[in-house]
Amino acid sequence: IFINWIGLGMAAPTLLIHGTEEQKQKLLPPIFSAEDIWCQGFSEPGAGSDLASLQTSAVKDGDNWIVNGSKVWTSLGHFAGWMLLLARTDKQDKYNGITYFLCPMDHAGVTVKPIHKMTGESGFNEVFLENVVIPDNLRVDSVGAGWKVAMSTLTVERGAAQGVGAIASAESPFAAIEQLIDTAKRTNRNGRTLWEDSTIRDRLMKVYERTEALAQSARRARVNAINGGSMRIPLQGKLNGSEIGQELHQLAMTILGPAASLYIGDANAEGNGRWALGYMNTYTGTISGGSSEVQRNILGERVLGMPKTK
Ligand SMILES: Cc1cc2nc3c(=O)[nH]c(=O)nc-3n(C[C@H](O)[C@H](O)[C@H](O)COP(=O)(O)OP(=O)(O)OC[C@H]3O[C@@H](n4cnc5c(N)ncnc54)[C@H](O)[C@@H]3O)c2cc1C
């Protein structure tokens, strides 16, 4: 399921809200079976936090659209059969000039180049689009409605991304905390185990409490009556989940001490180096899907009703 988190967590909900009956019938079943892996082509070299600055263009040509431009940080692009694509159909109108398409990745003119991360992995990519032909029946919603559709995708993305930081090194945030407690019990420093060190226990319990609060909020989000609006809980979940993931892995580095420098492939690395890998990967969670600063702006403006930032 994790390999198709963009398909299940973002493409399917977007299609259920905005897709045509034909798009749903054709595209949803292979998402659910993970036969079709999806990626998200939103960000561009000049359009990240200010996503509406995107420049990839789509020009109508009979029943087709001709797409030119480039996308960056495209997670899973090297596995994906389909891309959720935002393209500019009107250069004069920043927001209403964006249209949302479904782009088959095997079409001529699509080139995927993996980006190598400092972890040694290549989870995301640059995607170049050169005269790519997309039929009009793969447009989602009306021409110029792309920003509205993208907001639906981003809202569910922030829900889907909840806890991503912690699961970078374990199956669930709670399993990761249990593993770290176990490591603290096995690690001796200054004549006692780290589990007997009150400052370490305190930090472990704080991470546990925050994770439990996050899990309770996620359960609360499923009850519409107490959700308090579609943005509120998913936004908090993404913000808190990614920051808790960082906190947990920083604590892991403290507990491991000098052993934290042993990485994947080293026979002496704790958990085969997964903590060091997870530590680096948790820094992605506070950027992807909208940075923590941007989440705080949105929470301030749209949930708390504070004045808009200039
Ligand atoms: C692991 C990972 C996976 C990703 N996967 C995808 C993907 O699959 N598809 C995709 O389309 N994109 C993806 N992205 C891109 C991601 O959405 C962008 O990196 C993100 O939106 C930030 O944009 P940027 O990198 O251009 O940074 P910038 O927008 O240049 O921001 C730089 C800094 O300025 C701050 N900043 C910017 N604007 C404001 C503001 N108004 N107020 C306060 N602070 C501000 C930011 O918080 C940040 O600290 C991924 C990114 C990462 C790290």
mmCIF file of C-alpha atoms and ligand atoms in Angstrom:
data_model
loop_
_atom_site.group_PDB
_atom_site.id
_atom_site.type_symbol
_atom_site.label_atom_id
_atom_site.label_comp_id
_atom_site.label_asym_id
_atom_site.label_seq_id
_atom_site.Cartn_x
_atom_site.Cartn_y
_atom_site.Cartn_z
ATOM 1 C CA ILE A 1 0.000 0.000 0.000
ATOM 2 C CA PHE A 2 2.813 2.434 0.906
ATOM 3 C CA ILE A 3 4.259 2.357 -2.633
ATOM 4 C CA ASN A 4 0.956 3.716 -3.968
ATOM 5 C CA TRP A 5 0.321 6.344 -1.281
ATOM 6 C CA ILE A 6 -0.064 9.055 -3.922
ATOM 7 C CA GLY A 7 -2.557 6.924 -5.879
ATOM 8 C CA LEU A 8 -4.581 5.881 -2.846
ATOM 9 C CA GLY A 9 -4.091 8.967 -0.695
ATOM 10 C CA MET A 10 -4.313 11.683 -3.350
ATOM 11 C CA ALA A 11 -5.379 10.565 -6.858
ATOM 12 C CA ALA A 12 -8.354 8.435 -5.769
ATOM 13 C CA PRO A 13 -9.934 11.056 -3.448
ATOM 14 C CA THR A 14 -9.387 13.783 -6.085
ATOM 15 C CA LEU A 15 -11.033 11.651 -8.784
ATOM 16 C CA LEU A 16 -13.936 10.784 -6.474
ATOM 17 C CA ILE A 17 -14.620 14.500 -5.941
ATOM 18 C CA HIS A 18 -13.829 15.969 -9.380
ATOM 19 C CA GLY A 19 -13.451 13.103 -11.902
ATOM 20 C CA THR A 20 -15.897 12.152 -14.664
ATOM 21 C CA GLU A 21 -17.741 8.827 -14.429
ATOM 22 C CA GLU A 22 -15.519 7.505 -17.251
ATOM 23 C CA GLN A 23 -12.331 8.546 -15.390
ATOM 24 C CA LYS A 24 -13.532 6.887 -12.175
ATOM 25 C CA GLN A 25 -14.508 3.615 -13.914
ATOM 26 C CA LYS A 26 -11.215 3.384 -15.787
ATOM 27 C CA LEU A 27 -8.682 4.686 -13.265
ATOM 28 C CA LEU A 28 -9.885 3.822 -9.764
ATOM 29 C CA PRO A 29 -9.750 -0.044 -9.866
ATOM 30 C CA PRO A 30 -6.022 -0.217 -10.840
ATOM 31 C CA ILE A 31 -5.252 2.359 -8.105
ATOM 32 C CA PHE A 32 -6.906 0.145 -5.493
ATOM 33 C CA SER A 33 -5.041 -2.958 -6.734
ATOM 34 C CA ALA A 34 -1.751 -0.935 -6.995
ATOM 35 C CA GLU A 35 -1.406 -2.012 -10.642
ATOM 36 C CA ASP A 36 -1.110 1.701 -11.433
ATOM 37 C CA ILE A 37 1.345 3.695 -9.327
ATOM 38 C CA TRP A 38 0.742 7.469 -9.343
ATOM 39 C CA CYS A 39 2.945 10.503 -8.875
ATOM 40 C CA GLN A 40 2.203 14.208 -8.374
ATOM 41 C CA GLY A 41 3.506 16.762 -10.884
ATOM 42 C CA PHE A 42 2.815 20.033 -9.085
ATOM 43 C CA SER A 43 6.176 21.603 -8.046
ATOM 44 C CA GLU A 44 8.478 23.214 -10.587
ATOM 45 C CA PRO A 45 11.941 24.780 -10.292
ATOM 46 C CA GLY A 46 10.278 28.213 -9.835
ATOM 47 C CA ALA A 47 7.058 27.102 -8.111
ATOM 48 C CA GLY A 48 7.111 25.426 -4.681
ATOM 49 C CA SER A 49 5.417 27.252 -1.799
ATOM 50 C CA ASP A 50 4.093 29.714 -4.375
ATOM 51 C CA LEU A 51 2.670 26.869 -6.453
ATOM 52 C CA ALA A 52 0.440 29.114 -8.577
ATOM 53 C CA SER A 53 3.597 30.521 -10.223
ATOM 54 C CA LEU A 54 3.876 27.288 -12.226
ATOM 55 C CA GLN A 55 4.858 27.730 -15.873
ATOM 56 C CA THR A 56 4.363 24.296 -17.499
ATOM 57 C CA SER A 57 1.993 25.062 -20.352
ATOM 58 C CA ALA A 58 -0.879 23.157 -21.964
ATOM 59 C CA VAL A 59 -2.115 24.409 -25.341
ATOM 60 C CA LYS A 60 -5.330 23.072 -26.904
ATOM 61 C CA ASP A 61 -4.925 21.293 -30.249
ATOM 62 C CA GLY A 62 -8.237 19.823 -31.462
ATOM 63 C CA ASP A 63 -9.282 17.131 -28.952
ATOM 64 C CA ASN A 64 -5.822 17.101 -27.363
ATOM 65 C CA TRP A 65 -3.577 19.290 -25.224
ATOM 66 C CA ILE A 66 0.125 19.764 -25.975
ATOM 67 C CA VAL A 67 2.115 20.037 -22.755
ATOM 68 C CA ASN A 68 5.602 21.545 -22.351
ATOM 69 C CA GLY A 69 7.594 22.263 -19.200
ATOM 70 C CA SER A 70 9.298 20.562 -16.279
ATOM 71 C CA LYS A 71 8.417 19.316 -12.818
ATOM 72 C CA VAL A 72 10.727 18.709 -9.871
ATOM 73 C CA TRP A 73 10.764 16.702 -6.608
ATOM 74 C CA THR A 74 8.306 14.269 -8.237
ATOM 75 C CA SER A 75 8.109 11.432 -5.685
ATOM 76 C CA LEU A 76 7.667 7.941 -7.208
ATOM 77 C CA GLY A 77 7.991 9.408 -10.726
ATOM 78 C CA HIS A 78 10.433 6.626 -11.666
ATOM 79 C CA PHE A 79 7.807 3.950 -10.844
ATOM 80 C CA ALA A 80 4.635 5.753 -11.815
ATOM 81 C CA GLY A 81 2.322 4.962 -14.721
ATOM 82 C CA TRP A 82 0.298 8.158 -14.155
ATOM 83 C CA MET A 83 0.883 11.711 -12.982
ATOM 84 C CA LEU A 84 -1.455 14.277 -11.421
ATOM 85 C CA LEU A 85 -0.417 17.250 -13.529
ATOM 86 C CA LEU A 86 -0.976 20.976 -13.102
ATOM 87 C CA ALA A 87 -0.413 23.067 -16.220
ATOM 88 C CA ARG A 88 -0.983 26.661 -17.232
ATOM 89 C CA THR A 89 -3.694 27.172 -19.856
ATOM 90 C CA ASP A 90 -3.868 30.976 -19.478
ATOM 91 C CA LYS A 91 -0.757 33.099 -18.866
ATOM 92 C CA GLN A 92 -2.768 36.197 -17.905
ATOM 93 C CA ASP A 93 -4.619 34.729 -14.911
ATOM 94 C CA LYS A 94 -2.396 33.336 -12.115
ATOM 95 C CA TYR A 95 -5.006 31.163 -10.350
ATOM 96 C CA ASN A 96 -7.812 30.729 -12.915
ATOM 97 C CA GLY A 97 -5.227 30.046 -15.631
ATOM 98 C CA ILE A 98 -4.317 26.607 -14.218
ATOM 99 C CA THR A 99 -5.884 23.345 -15.446
ATOM 100 C CA TYR A 100 -5.598 19.873 -13.894
ATOM 101 C CA PHE A 101 -4.713 16.863 -16.084
ATOM 102 C CA LEU A 102 -4.017 13.140 -15.694
ATOM 103 C CA CYS A 103 -0.805 12.431 -17.606
ATOM 104 C CA PRO A 104 0.174 8.896 -18.706
ATOM 105 C CA MET A 105 3.908 8.612 -17.949
ATOM 106 C CA ASP A 106 4.529 6.338 -20.960
ATOM 107 C CA HIS A 107 3.487 9.009 -23.472
ATOM 108 C CA ALA A 108 6.161 10.241 -25.898
ATOM 109 C CA GLY A 109 7.994 13.324 -24.590
ATOM 110 C CA VAL A 110 7.932 12.377 -20.870
ATOM 111 C CA THR A 111 11.481 11.994 -19.458
ATOM 112 C CA VAL A 112 12.106 11.050 -15.817
ATOM 113 C CA LYS A 113 15.485 11.759 -14.187
ATOM 114 C CA PRO A 114 15.999 10.514 -10.601
ATOM 115 C CA ILE A 115 17.428 12.982 -8.056
ATOM 116 C CA HIS A 116 19.971 11.399 -5.704
ATOM 117 C CA LYS A 117 19.480 12.275 -2.040
ATOM 118 C CA MET A 118 22.176 12.541 0.644
ATOM 119 C CA THR A 119 20.809 9.253 2.064
ATOM 120 C CA GLY A 120 22.004 7.444 -1.067
ATOM 121 C CA GLU A 121 18.392 6.824 -2.168
ATOM 122 C CA SER A 122 16.581 8.350 -5.131
ATOM 123 C CA GLY A 123 12.967 8.758 -4.048
ATOM 124 C CA PHE A 124 12.095 11.744 -6.193
ATOM 125 C CA ASN A 125 12.759 12.967 -9.704
ATOM 126 C CA GLU A 126 12.883 15.703 -12.274
ATOM 127 C CA VAL A 127 10.258 15.164 -14.974
ATOM 128 C CA PHE A 128 10.626 16.854 -18.359
ATOM 129 C CA LEU A 129 7.558 17.245 -20.589
ATOM 130 C CA GLU A 130 8.272 17.947 -24.238
ATOM 131 C CA ASN A 131 5.295 18.228 -26.622
ATOM 132 C CA VAL A 132 3.410 15.608 -24.598
ATOM 133 C CA VAL A 133 -0.039 14.909 -26.080
ATOM 134 C CA ILE A 134 -2.811 14.534 -23.482
ATOM 135 C CA PRO A 135 -6.366 13.840 -24.716
ATOM 136 C CA ASP A 136 -9.036 16.218 -23.436
ATOM 137 C CA ASN A 137 -10.869 13.352 -21.691
ATOM 138 C CA LEU A 138 -7.917 13.236 -19.244
ATOM 139 C CA ARG A 139 -8.618 16.802 -18.072
ATOM 140 C CA VAL A 140 -10.072 16.939 -14.534
ATOM 141 C CA ASP A 141 -12.936 19.420 -14.042
ATOM 142 C CA SER A 142 -13.209 22.445 -16.324
ATOM 143 C CA VAL A 143 -10.470 24.433 -18.045
ATOM 144 C CA GLY A 144 -9.130 26.960 -15.508
ATOM 145 C CA ALA A 145 -10.469 25.045 -12.476
ATOM 146 C CA GLY A 146 -7.088 23.429 -11.723
ATOM 147 C CA TRP A 147 -6.362 25.488 -8.603
ATOM 148 C CA LYS A 148 -9.643 24.394 -6.991
ATOM 149 C CA VAL A 149 -8.935 20.713 -7.844
ATOM 150 C CA ALA A 150 -5.325 21.065 -6.600
ATOM 151 C CA MET A 151 -6.628 22.338 -3.240
ATOM 152 C CA SER A 152 -8.644 19.102 -2.898
ATOM 153 C CA THR A 153 -5.499 17.053 -3.639
ATOM 154 C CA LEU A 154 -3.375 19.065 -1.187
ATOM 155 C CA THR A 155 -5.968 18.787 1.578
ATOM 156 C CA VAL A 156 -5.996 14.984 1.337
ATOM 157 C CA GLU A 157 -2.202 14.914 0.868
ATOM 158 C CA ARG A 158 -1.759 16.619 4.227
ATOM 159 C CA GLY A 159 -4.022 13.976 5.750
ATOM 160 C CA ALA A 160 -2.206 11.145 3.930
ATOM 161 C CA ALA A 161 1.181 12.514 4.975
ATOM 162 C CA GLN A 162 0.331 12.325 8.675
ATOM 163 C CA GLY A 163 3.022 10.474 10.575
ATOM 164 C CA VAL A 164 5.221 10.016 7.506
ATOM 165 C CA GLY A 165 8.272 11.138 9.492
ATOM 166 C CA ALA A 166 7.989 8.400 12.057
ATOM 167 C CA ILE A 167 7.198 5.623 9.607
ATOM 168 C CA ALA A 168 10.427 6.433 7.771
ATOM 169 C CA SER A 169 12.117 4.002 10.155
ATOM 170 C CA ALA A 170 9.353 1.700 11.384
ATOM 171 C CA GLU A 171 5.918 0.432 10.456
ATOM 172 C CA SER A 172 4.048 2.782 12.775
ATOM 173 C CA PRO A 173 5.060 5.707 14.999
ATOM 174 C CA PHE A 174 4.273 3.616 18.100
ATOM 175 C CA ALA A 175 6.391 0.699 16.858
ATOM 176 C CA ALA A 176 9.268 3.158 16.293
ATOM 177 C CA ILE A 177 8.968 4.480 19.856
ATOM 178 C CA GLU A 178 8.863 0.912 21.255
ATOM 179 C CA GLN A 179 12.038 0.094 19.304
ATOM 180 C CA LEU A 180 13.758 3.167 20.694
ATOM 181 C CA ILE A 181 12.742 2.288 24.261
ATOM 182 C CA ASP A 182 14.197 -1.179 23.665
ATOM 183 C CA THR A 183 17.442 0.392 22.388
ATOM 184 C CA ALA A 184 17.596 2.683 25.460
ATOM 185 C CA LYS A 185 17.222 -0.379 27.708
ATOM 186 C CA ARG A 186 20.150 -2.087 25.954
ATOM 187 C CA THR A 187 22.445 0.971 25.854
ATOM 188 C CA ASN A 188 24.769 1.600 28.815
ATOM 189 C CA ARG A 189 26.292 4.988 29.560
ATOM 190 C CA ASN A 190 27.964 6.212 32.764
ATOM 191 C CA GLY A 191 27.334 2.898 34.521
ATOM 192 C CA ARG A 192 23.591 2.576 33.851
ATOM 193 C CA THR A 193 21.186 1.989 30.990
ATOM 194 C CA LEU A 194 19.775 5.031 29.206
ATOM 195 C CA TRP A 195 16.274 3.850 30.168
ATOM 196 C CA GLU A 196 17.335 4.619 33.767
ATOM 197 C CA ASP A 197 18.354 8.171 32.777
ATOM 198 C CA SER A 198 15.428 10.436 33.733
ATOM 199 C CA THR A 199 16.115 13.042 31.019
ATOM 200 C CA ILE A 200 16.011 10.356 28.301
ATOM 201 C CA ARG A 201 12.862 8.778 29.792
ATOM 202 C CA ASP A 202 11.253 12.214 29.943
ATOM 203 C CA ARG A 203 11.995 12.902 26.268
ATOM 204 C CA LEU A 204 10.748 9.441 25.250
ATOM 205 C CA MET A 205 7.500 9.947 27.169
ATOM 206 C CA LYS A 206 6.975 13.414 25.634
ATOM 207 C CA VAL A 207 7.294 11.955 22.119
ATOM 208 C CA TYR A 208 4.924 9.133 23.107
ATOM 209 C CA GLU A 209 2.343 11.595 24.487
ATOM 210 C CA ARG A 210 2.474 13.810 21.390
ATOM 211 C CA THR A 211 2.149 10.750 19.124
ATOM 212 C CA GLU A 212 -0.856 9.521 21.126
ATOM 213 C CA ALA A 213 -2.463 12.990 20.858
ATOM 214 C CA LEU A 214 -1.875 12.924 17.092
ATOM 215 C CA ALA A 215 -3.454 9.464 16.799
ATOM 216 C CA GLN A 216 -6.494 10.637 18.807
ATOM 217 C CA SER A 217 -6.826 13.699 16.548
ATOM 218 C CA ALA A 218 -6.709 11.468 13.466
ATOM 219 C CA ARG A 219 -9.575 9.401 14.940
ATOM 220 C CA ARG A 220 -11.466 12.617 15.708
ATOM 221 C CA ALA A 221 -11.017 13.759 12.091
ATOM 222 C CA ARG A 222 -13.157 10.812 10.964
ATOM 223 C CA VAL A 223 -16.177 12.196 12.841
ATOM 224 C CA ASN A 224 -17.487 15.053 10.711
ATOM 225 C CA ALA A 225 -19.423 16.694 13.533
ATOM 226 C CA ILE A 226 -16.270 17.387 15.576
ATOM 227 C CA ASN A 227 -13.810 17.784 12.717
ATOM 228 C CA GLY A 228 -14.288 21.567 12.630
ATOM 229 C CA GLY A 229 -13.844 21.960 8.864
ATOM 230 C CA SER A 230 -11.997 19.870 6.324
ATOM 231 C CA MET A 231 -8.662 21.722 6.650
ATOM 232 C CA ARG A 232 -8.199 21.889 10.400
ATOM 233 C CA ILE A 233 -7.216 18.392 11.489
ATOM 234 C CA PRO A 234 -5.347 17.262 8.329
ATOM 235 C CA LEU A 235 -3.221 20.431 8.442
ATOM 236 C CA GLN A 236 -2.394 19.963 12.119
ATOM 237 C CA GLY A 237 -1.704 16.268 11.526
ATOM 238 C CA LYS A 238 0.804 16.937 8.752
ATOM 239 C CA LEU A 239 2.492 19.729 10.723
ATOM 240 C CA ASN A 240 2.695 17.835 14.019
ATOM 241 C CA GLY A 241 3.361 14.385 12.528
ATOM 242 C CA SER A 242 6.373 15.586 10.553
ATOM 243 C CA GLU A 243 7.788 17.517 13.533
ATOM 244 C CA ILE A 244 7.262 14.585 15.944
ATOM 245 C CA GLY A 245 9.102 12.370 13.441
ATOM 246 C CA GLN A 246 12.086 14.732 13.596
ATOM 247 C CA GLU A 247 11.970 14.870 17.401
ATOM 248 C CA LEU A 248 11.898 11.064 17.652
ATOM 249 C CA HIS A 249 14.874 10.649 15.347
ATOM 250 C CA GLN A 250 16.883 13.403 17.065
ATOM 251 C CA LEU A 251 16.309 11.493 20.308
ATOM 252 C CA ALA A 252 17.432 8.277 18.597
ATOM 253 C CA MET A 253 20.689 10.002 17.596
ATOM 254 C CA THR A 254 21.211 11.073 21.254
ATOM 255 C CA ILE A 255 20.538 7.535 22.534
ATOM 256 C CA LEU A 256 22.836 5.912 19.985
ATOM 257 C CA GLY A 257 25.629 8.428 20.635
ATOM 258 C CA PRO A 258 28.726 7.756 18.491
ATOM 259 C CA ALA A 259 27.021 4.589 17.134
ATOM 260 C CA ALA A 260 24.547 6.903 15.331
ATOM 261 C CA SER A 261 27.206 7.485 12.686
ATOM 262 C CA LEU A 262 27.068 3.817 11.591
ATOM 263 C CA TYR A 263 24.937 3.606 8.475
ATOM 264 C CA ILE A 264 23.101 1.016 6.383
ATOM 265 C CA GLY A 265 25.428 -1.770 5.295
ATOM 266 C CA ASP A 266 27.591 -1.564 8.450
ATOM 267 C CA ALA A 267 27.284 -4.842 10.380
ATOM 268 C CA ASN A 268 27.476 -2.958 13.719
ATOM 269 C CA ALA A 269 24.780 -0.370 12.899
ATOM 270 C CA GLU A 270 21.751 -0.462 15.248
ATOM 271 C CA GLY A 271 18.671 -1.628 13.307
ATOM 272 C CA ASN A 272 20.836 -1.883 10.172
ATOM 273 C CA GLY A 273 21.264 1.896 10.111
ATOM 274 C CA ARG A 274 17.542 2.656 9.867
ATOM 275 C CA TRP A 275 17.734 5.369 12.561
ATOM 276 C CA ALA A 276 20.417 7.348 10.729
ATOM 277 C CA LEU A 277 18.448 6.923 7.487
ATOM 278 C CA GLY A 278 15.194 7.918 9.202
ATOM 279 C CA TYR A 279 16.895 10.944 10.819
ATOM 280 C CA MET A 280 17.844 12.357 7.417
ATOM 281 C CA ASN A 281 14.504 11.450 5.844
ATOM 282 C CA THR A 282 12.440 13.145 8.571
ATOM 283 C CA TYR A 283 13.724 16.494 7.289
ATOM 284 C CA THR A 284 11.735 15.905 4.109
ATOM 285 C CA GLY A 285 8.402 15.633 5.973
ATOM 286 C CA THR A 286 8.504 19.267 7.107
ATOM 287 C CA ILE A 287 8.961 20.415 3.474
ATOM 288 C CA SER A 288 6.935 18.067 1.240
ATOM 289 C CA GLY A 289 3.221 18.757 0.814
ATOM 290 C CA GLY A 290 3.830 22.374 1.872
ATOM 291 C CA SER A 291 6.517 23.427 4.376
ATOM 292 C CA SER A 292 5.795 23.808 8.105
ATOM 293 C CA GLU A 293 5.983 27.608 7.718
ATOM 294 C CA VAL A 294 3.341 27.488 4.984
ATOM 295 C CA GLN A 295 1.126 25.123 7.066
ATOM 296 C CA ARG A 296 1.332 27.598 9.968
ATOM 297 C CA ASN A 297 0.352 30.464 7.642
ATOM 298 C CA ILE A 298 -2.678 28.496 6.403
ATOM 299 C CA LEU A 299 -3.718 27.457 9.917
ATOM 300 C CA GLY A 300 -3.373 31.066 11.100
ATOM 301 C CA GLU A 301 -5.312 32.570 8.213
ATOM 302 C CA ARG A 302 -7.962 29.966 7.390
ATOM 303 C CA VAL A 303 -8.550 28.179 10.693
ATOM 304 C CA LEU A 304 -7.826 30.880 13.298
ATOM 305 C CA GLY A 305 -9.013 33.755 11.059
ATOM 306 C CA MET A 306 -5.860 35.836 11.568
ATOM 307 C CA PRO A 307 -4.918 38.583 9.053
ATOM 308 C CA LYS A 308 -3.446 37.371 5.772
ATOM 309 C CA THR A 309 0.354 37.562 5.353
ATOM 310 C CA LYS A 310 1.492 39.997 2.681
HETATM 311 C C1 LIG B 1 10.644 14.634 0.118
HETATM 312 C C2 LIG B 1 9.901 15.571 -0.776
HETATM 313 C C3 LIG B 1 8.991 15.049 -1.656
HETATM 314 C C4 LIG B 1 8.304 15.893 -2.513
HETATM 315 N N1 LIG B 1 7.443 15.326 -3.407
HETATM 316 C C5 LIG B 1 6.795 16.114 -4.278
HETATM 317 C C6 LIG B 1 5.949 15.525 -5.262
HETATM 318 O O1 LIG B 1 5.788 14.305 -5.340
HETATM 319 N N2 LIG B 1 5.339 16.340 -6.136
HETATM 320 C C7 LIG B 1 5.478 17.696 -6.093
HETATM 321 O O2 LIG B 1 4.857 18.362 -6.904
HETATM 322 N N3 LIG B 1 6.294 18.292 -5.177
HETATM 323 C C8 LIG B 1 6.953 17.523 -4.274
HETATM 324 N N4 LIG B 1 7.793 18.097 -3.346
HETATM 325 C C9 LIG B 1 8.021 19.540 -3.386
HETATM 326 C C10 LIG B 1 7.417 20.301 -2.213
HETATM 327 O O3 LIG B 1 6.033 20.436 -2.355
HETATM 328 C C11 LIG B 1 8.143 21.661 -2.152
HETATM 329 O O4 LIG B 1 9.501 21.403 -1.856
HETATM 330 C C12 LIG B 1 7.551 22.568 -1.098
HETATM 331 O O5 LIG B 1 6.267 22.992 -1.456
HETATM 332 C C13 LIG B 1 8.444 23.805 -0.847
HETATM 333 O O6 LIG B 1 8.764 24.424 -2.046
HETATM 334 P P1 LIG B 1 10.286 24.788 -2.416
HETATM 335 O O7 LIG B 1 11.113 23.567 -2.193
HETATM 336 O O8 LIG B 1 10.286 25.392 -3.769
HETATM 337 O O9 LIG B 1 10.734 25.842 -1.319
HETATM 338 P P2 LIG B 1 10.428 27.404 -1.333
HETATM 339 O O10 LIG B 1 9.001 27.631 -1.688
HETATM 340 O O11 LIG B 1 11.464 28.092 -2.155
HETATM 341 O O12 LIG B 1 10.623 27.772 0.199
HETATM 342 C C14 LIG B 1 11.915 28.014 0.771
HETATM 343 C C15 LIG B 1 11.724 28.382 2.237
HETATM 344 O O13 LIG B 1 10.933 29.574 2.348
HETATM 345 C C16 LIG B 1 9.822 29.356 3.208
HETATM 346 N N5 LIG B 1 8.655 30.087 2.705
HETATM 347 C C17 LIG B 1 8.237 30.167 1.418
HETATM 348 N N6 LIG B 1 7.116 30.910 1.332
HETATM 349 C C18 LIG B 1 6.812 31.300 2.599
HETATM 350 C C19 LIG B 1 5.772 32.091 3.169
HETATM 351 N N7 LIG B 1 4.797 32.613 2.414
HETATM 352 N N8 LIG B 1 5.772 32.275 4.520
HETATM 353 C C20 LIG B 1 6.752 31.729 5.308
HETATM 354 N N9 LIG B 1 7.776 30.990 4.812
HETATM 355 C C21 LIG B 1 7.805 30.774 3.484
HETATM 356 C C22 LIG B 1 9.568 27.859 3.156
HETATM 357 O O14 LIG B 1 8.907 27.404 4.333
HETATM 358 C C23 LIG B 1 10.984 27.310 3.039
HETATM 359 O O15 LIG B 1 11.558 27.215 4.327
HETATM 360 C C24 LIG B 1 8.506 17.294 -2.469
HETATM 361 C C25 LIG B 1 9.431 17.821 -1.563
HETATM 362 C C26 LIG B 1 10.130 16.982 -0.725
HETATM 363 C C27 LIG B 1 11.110 17.560 0.236
#
